[in-house]
C-alpha cells in the first residue's frame, strides 16, 4: 500500500470517528458562537444577539442562524473523502493499467491507476540517431594568407572589437557653421559625410572658433540615433578630445581630432592591424556606443580605441598639440 493510500484511509477514519461523536450530540447542546473563530476579520464584526453561529453535526459546516438551517453545499461538506477521487485521477489517459489497487472509502470503492508515461521524445530521438549516417567532417580550407579581422568584425570573445565595428566613424568636412538661437554653447553645422550633408548640433562653441571649425575635416560618428538639441535635430556627432584644465571654459579644454590632409570625405576609420568595417547598422544600439566611447582615448598624440591607433587609408587620426595621454575622445 502506498503512502497516499495510507494517508487517505487515515483521514477517512478520523472523519468517521469525528462524525460518530457528533451524531450523539443534540443540536441544542452544540455551543453557539457569535462569529467564526477562523475568520481573520472576526474582531471587526459585531453581529446582533439574534445572529449566531452553530456547527452542523452532520457536515461540520458552520451555520449562520437564523438564516441557515442546513448546509448550503452538501456536496462539499458531506463528511467523507469522495471529493478526493476527482483530484487523484490521472491527468493523462492511461495506456494500460499496472498494479491497480483498491481501497474502501466510506463504503465506496475507488480504483487508483498507475500510469506509465513513456518518454516519447527520448525514444524517437534515439531511433533517429540510430538511423542517421555518420557524416564525414569536411576539412576546413586553410587560406595561405590569413586575413586580418575587419575594423569591426568581432573576433571570438572580443566584445569591444564587435562594438567598434558597428560604429560608423567617418571623415567629414564642415561646410557651414551657424548659431543656435537662444544658446551660447551650441553651433549648428552642416557636415558633408560623403554620401550626404547632415545637420549637426555641437557644443563646441565655447572651445572652437568659427574660423577653426569652418571647412575643417573632422571625425564624425554617423549612426547614432537622431537627437534633438535646443529644438533642432542633430543627425551626427563631431568627435573631439577633452581634458580637465583650469585655463579652459568651465575647467576643461576641448580640441578637434585631426584627420590626414589627403583623407577622403566619407572615408571610414579602422584600427591599426585591422581592415575597415562594412555593413554597419543604420542605428547604433546604446550599449554598443557606451562600449565604444569608453574605450576611445588619446595615446602618444594619436586617437586610439582599446589601445590600438585609429587610422584611415591615408594616415593616422591625431590629436592636437598639448593633449595629454589618456584624454577622452567624445
Tab-separated table of N, CA and C in Angstrom, residues 22-96:
chain	number	residue	atom	x	y	z
A	22	UNK	N	-20.183	13.311	16.835
A	22	UNK	CA	-21.174	14.365	16.632
A	22	UNK	C	-22.590	13.812	16.572
A	23	UNK	N	-22.744	12.576	16.120
A	23	UNK	CA	-24.099	12.002	15.962
A	23	UNK	C	-24.805	11.850	17.304
A	24	UNK	N	-24.065	11.798	18.372
A	24	UNK	CA	-24.656	11.645	19.710
A	24	UNK	C	-24.927	12.984	20.375
A	25	UNK	N	-24.619	14.080	19.676
A	25	UNK	CA	-24.816	15.412	20.248
A	25	UNK	C	-26.075	16.034	19.674
A	26	UNK	N	-26.933	16.494	20.527
A	26	UNK	CA	-28.164	17.161	20.073
A	26	UNK	C	-27.834	18.581	19.646
A	27	UNK	N	-28.641	19.141	18.741
A	27	UNK	CA	-28.396	20.481	18.198
A	27	UNK	C	-28.377	21.520	19.297
A	28	UNK	N	-29.292	21.350	20.300
A	28	UNK	CA	-29.371	22.370	21.350
A	28	UNK	C	-28.168	22.320	22.281
A	29	UNK	N	-27.433	21.177	22.240
A	29	UNK	CA	-26.258	21.055	23.109
A	29	UNK	C	-24.998	21.653	22.477
A	30	UNK	N	-25.065	21.947	21.170
A	30	UNK	CA	-23.903	22.493	20.478
A	30	UNK	C	-23.736	23.960	20.844
A	31	UNK	N	-22.568	24.374	21.292
A	31	UNK	CA	-22.385	25.780	21.729
A	31	UNK	C	-22.607	26.768	20.575
A	32	UNK	N	-23.150	27.903	20.924
A	32	UNK	CA	-23.404	28.953	19.932
A	32	UNK	C	-22.218	29.922	19.901
A	33	UNK	N	-21.885	30.362	18.720
A	33	UNK	CA	-20.804	31.313	18.530
A	33	UNK	C	-21.339	32.585	17.887
A	34	UNK	N	-20.805	33.709	18.303
A	34	UNK	CA	-21.216	34.958	17.670
A	34	UNK	C	-20.561	35.135	16.302
A	35	UNK	N	-19.313	34.683	16.174
A	35	UNK	CA	-18.571	34.822	14.909
A	35	UNK	C	-17.797	33.532	14.663
A	36	UNK	N	-17.331	33.382	13.447
A	36	UNK	CA	-16.496	32.236	13.066
A	36	UNK	C	-15.102	32.433	13.669
A	37	UNK	N	-14.632	31.531	14.511
A	37	UNK	CA	-13.308	31.716	15.148
A	37	UNK	C	-12.157	31.682	14.146
A	38	UNK	N	-12.389	31.115	12.967
A	38	UNK	CA	-11.336	31.057	11.953
A	38	UNK	C	-11.352	32.256	11.014
A	39	UNK	N	-12.306	33.160	11.221
A	39	UNK	CA	-12.425	34.335	10.357
A	39	UNK	C	-11.408	35.388	10.807
A	40	UNK	N	-10.487	35.757	9.906
A	40	UNK	CA	-9.449	36.727	10.261
A	40	UNK	C	-10.017	38.113	10.541
A	41	UNK	N	-11.242	38.369	10.065
A	41	UNK	CA	-11.879	39.672	10.285
A	41	UNK	C	-12.890	39.628	11.439
A	42	UNK	N	-12.830	38.543	12.254
A	42	UNK	CA	-13.829	38.360	13.303
A	42	UNK	C	-13.856	39.526	14.283
A	43	UNK	N	-12.682	40.092	14.554
A	43	UNK	CA	-12.616	41.176	15.536
A	43	UNK	C	-13.314	42.441	15.067
A	44	UNK	N	-13.561	42.552	13.762
A	44	UNK	CA	-14.221	43.759	13.219
A	44	UNK	C	-15.729	43.572	13.066
A	45	UNK	N	-16.223	42.345	13.356
A	45	UNK	CA	-17.651	42.051	13.171
A	45	UNK	C	-18.358	42.098	14.521
A	46	UNK	N	-19.502	42.741	14.572
A	46	UNK	CA	-20.295	42.838	15.801
A	46	UNK	C	-21.760	42.563	15.458
A	47	UNK	N	-22.114	41.264	15.270
A	47	UNK	CA	-23.496	40.932	14.879
A	47	UNK	C	-24.468	41.126	16.038
A	48	UNK	N	-25.743	41.300	15.755
A	48	UNK	CA	-26.751	41.424	16.826
A	48	UNK	C	-26.891	40.091	17.565
A	49	UNK	N	-27.430	40.088	18.781
A	49	UNK	CA	-27.536	38.850	19.579
A	49	UNK	C	-28.350	37.760	18.897
A	50	UNK	N	-29.267	38.148	18.028
A	50	UNK	CA	-30.114	37.140	17.395
A	50	UNK	C	-29.403	36.393	16.271
A	51	UNK	N	-28.235	36.876	15.862
A	51	UNK	CA	-27.465	36.202	14.815
A	51	UNK	C	-26.285	35.489	15.482
A	52	UNK	N	-26.183	34.197	15.245
A	52	UNK	CA	-25.130	33.427	15.882
A	52	UNK	C	-24.719	32.275	14.971
A	53	UNK	N	-23.622	31.618	15.338
A	53	UNK	CA	-23.064	30.521	14.562
A	53	UNK	C	-23.260	29.200	15.300
A	54	UNK	N	-23.663	28.140	14.539
A	54	UNK	CA	-23.795	26.799	15.093
A	54	UNK	C	-23.217	25.824	14.082
A	55	UNK	N	-22.378	24.892	14.554
A	55	UNK	CA	-21.776	23.939	13.632
A	55	UNK	C	-22.722	22.778	13.384
A	56	UNK	N	-22.937	22.470	12.096
A	56	UNK	CA	-23.822	21.383	11.698
A	56	UNK	C	-23.217	20.045	12.153
A	57	UNK	N	-23.983	19.205	12.912
A	57	UNK	CA	-23.433	17.935	13.411
A	57	UNK	C	-23.203	16.907	12.305
A	58	UNK	N	-23.852	17.085	11.170
A	58	UNK	CA	-23.706	16.107	10.094
A	58	UNK	C	-22.513	16.433	9.176
A	59	UNK	N	-22.420	17.702	8.791
A	59	UNK	CA	-21.394	18.069	7.806
A	59	UNK	C	-20.197	18.798	8.399
A	60	UNK	N	-20.359	19.351	9.604
A	60	UNK	CA	-19.281	20.141	10.181
A	60	UNK	C	-19.278	21.578	9.695
A	61	UNK	N	-20.224	21.950	8.831
A	61	UNK	CA	-20.314	23.309	8.299
A	61	UNK	C	-20.820	24.256	9.384
A	62	UNK	N	-20.300	25.461	9.436
A	62	UNK	CA	-20.695	26.453	10.437
A	62	UNK	C	-21.901	27.227	9.905
A	63	UNK	N	-23.083	26.928	10.460
A	63	UNK	CA	-24.327	27.559	10.013
A	63	UNK	C	-24.481	28.928	10.649
A	64	UNK	N	-25.045	29.870	9.916
A	64	UNK	CA	-25.367	31.192	10.446
A	64	UNK	C	-26.862	31.235	10.728
A	65	UNK	N	-27.212	31.217	11.973
A	65	UNK	CA	-28.608	31.261	12.395
A	65	UNK	C	-29.039	32.700	12.579
A	66	UNK	N	-30.304	33.028	12.276
A	66	UNK	CA	-31.403	32.164	11.840
A	66	UNK	C	-31.524	32.040	10.310
A	67	UNK	N	-30.466	32.403	9.558
A	67	UNK	CA	-30.568	32.454	8.105
A	67	UNK	C	-30.330	31.098	7.441
A	68	UNK	N	-29.564	30.222	8.089
A	68	UNK	CA	-29.244	28.928	7.512
A	68	UNK	C	-29.705	27.820	8.450
A	69	UNK	N	-30.504	26.882	7.907
A	69	UNK	CA	-30.961	25.747	8.687
A	69	UNK	C	-30.278	24.445	8.283
A	70	UNK	N	-29.568	24.478	7.148
A	70	UNK	CA	-28.844	23.299	6.700
A	70	UNK	C	-27.632	23.740	5.886
A	71	UNK	N	-26.752	22.813	5.648
A	71	UNK	CA	-25.540	23.117	4.888
A	71	UNK	C	-25.897	23.473	3.447
A	72	UNK	N	-25.491	24.668	2.947
A	72	UNK	CA	-25.845	25.061	1.569
A	72	UNK	C	-25.055	24.313	0.498
A	73	UNK	N	-23.983	23.639	0.892
A	73	UNK	CA	-23.157	22.917	-0.085
A	73	UNK	C	-22.925	21.493	0.400
A	74	UNK	N	-23.978	20.688	0.415
A	74	UNK	CA	-23.825	19.320	0.940
A	74	UNK	C	-22.867	18.480	0.115
A	75	UNK	N	-22.665	18.844	-1.158
A	75	UNK	CA	-21.755	18.081	-1.998
A	75	UNK	C	-20.308	18.218	-1.578
A	76	UNK	N	-19.990	19.284	-0.869
A	76	UNK	CA	-18.619	19.510	-0.413
A	76	UNK	C	-18.460	19.077	1.039
A	77	UNK	N	-19.358	19.564	1.884
A	77	UNK	CA	-19.307	19.236	3.302
A	77	UNK	C	-20.187	18.010	3.556
A	78	UNK	N	-19.725	16.830	3.124
A	78	UNK	CA	-20.526	15.627	3.277
A	78	UNK	C	-19.882	14.606	4.209
A	79	UNK	N	-18.768	14.992	4.836
A	79	UNK	CA	-18.214	14.136	5.856
A	79	UNK	C	-17.419	12.954	5.374
A	80	UNK	N	-17.092	12.877	4.074
A	80	UNK	CA	-16.243	11.791	3.607
A	80	UNK	C	-15.211	12.346	2.630
A	81	UNK	N	-14.428	11.452	2.048
A	81	UNK	CA	-13.341	11.890	1.170
A	81	UNK	C	-13.601	11.567	-0.290
A	82	UNK	N	-14.863	11.439	-0.651
A	82	UNK	CA	-15.160	11.108	-2.048
A	82	UNK	C	-14.732	12.214	-3.005
A	83	UNK	N	-14.663	13.466	-2.489
A	83	UNK	CA	-14.259	14.561	-3.361
A	83	UNK	C	-12.788	14.435	-3.790
A	84	UNK	N	-12.039	13.577	-3.062
A	84	UNK	CA	-10.643	13.374	-3.448
A	84	UNK	C	-10.495	12.521	-4.701
A	85	UNK	N	-11.560	11.782	-5.034
A	85	UNK	CA	-11.477	10.898	-6.195
A	85	UNK	C	-11.102	11.651	-7.460
A	86	UNK	N	-11.809	12.765	-7.695
A	86	UNK	CA	-11.552	13.524	-8.923
A	86	UNK	C	-10.175	14.169	-8.917
A	87	UNK	N	-9.681	14.500	-7.696
A	87	UNK	CA	-8.371	15.129	-7.621
A	87	UNK	C	-7.243	14.140	-7.904
A	88	UNK	N	-7.481	12.852	-7.576
A	88	UNK	CA	-6.444	11.859	-7.710
A	88	UNK	C	-6.465	11.149	-9.054
A	89	UNK	N	-7.461	11.435	-9.887
A	89	UNK	CA	-7.491	10.814	-11.205
A	89	UNK	C	-6.337	11.334	-12.042
A	90	UNK	N	-5.661	10.460	-12.766
A	90	UNK	CA	-4.523	10.910	-13.583
A	90	UNK	C	-4.947	11.869	-14.679
A	91	UNK	N	-4.095	12.865	-14.936
A	91	UNK	CA	-4.385	13.828	-15.999
A	91	UNK	C	-4.244	13.173	-17.361
A	92	UNK	N	-3.230	12.291	-17.522
A	92	UNK	CA	-3.008	11.625	-18.794
A	92	UNK	C	-3.897	10.401	-18.903
A	93	UNK	N	-4.374	10.121	-20.106
A	93	UNK	CA	-5.158	8.919	-20.342
A	93	UNK	C	-4.231	7.711	-20.216
A	94	UNK	N	-4.492	6.798	-19.287
A	94	UNK	CA	-3.571	5.671	-19.096
A	94	UNK	C	-3.529	4.760	-20.296
A	95	UNK	N	-2.317	4.340	-20.673
A	95	UNK	CA	-2.152	3.427	-21.781
A	95	UNK	C	-2.542	2.015	-21.367
A	96	UNK	N	-2.185	1.664	-20.145
A	96	UNK	CA	-2.567	0.372	-19.599
A	96	UNK	C	-2.567	0.467	-18.095
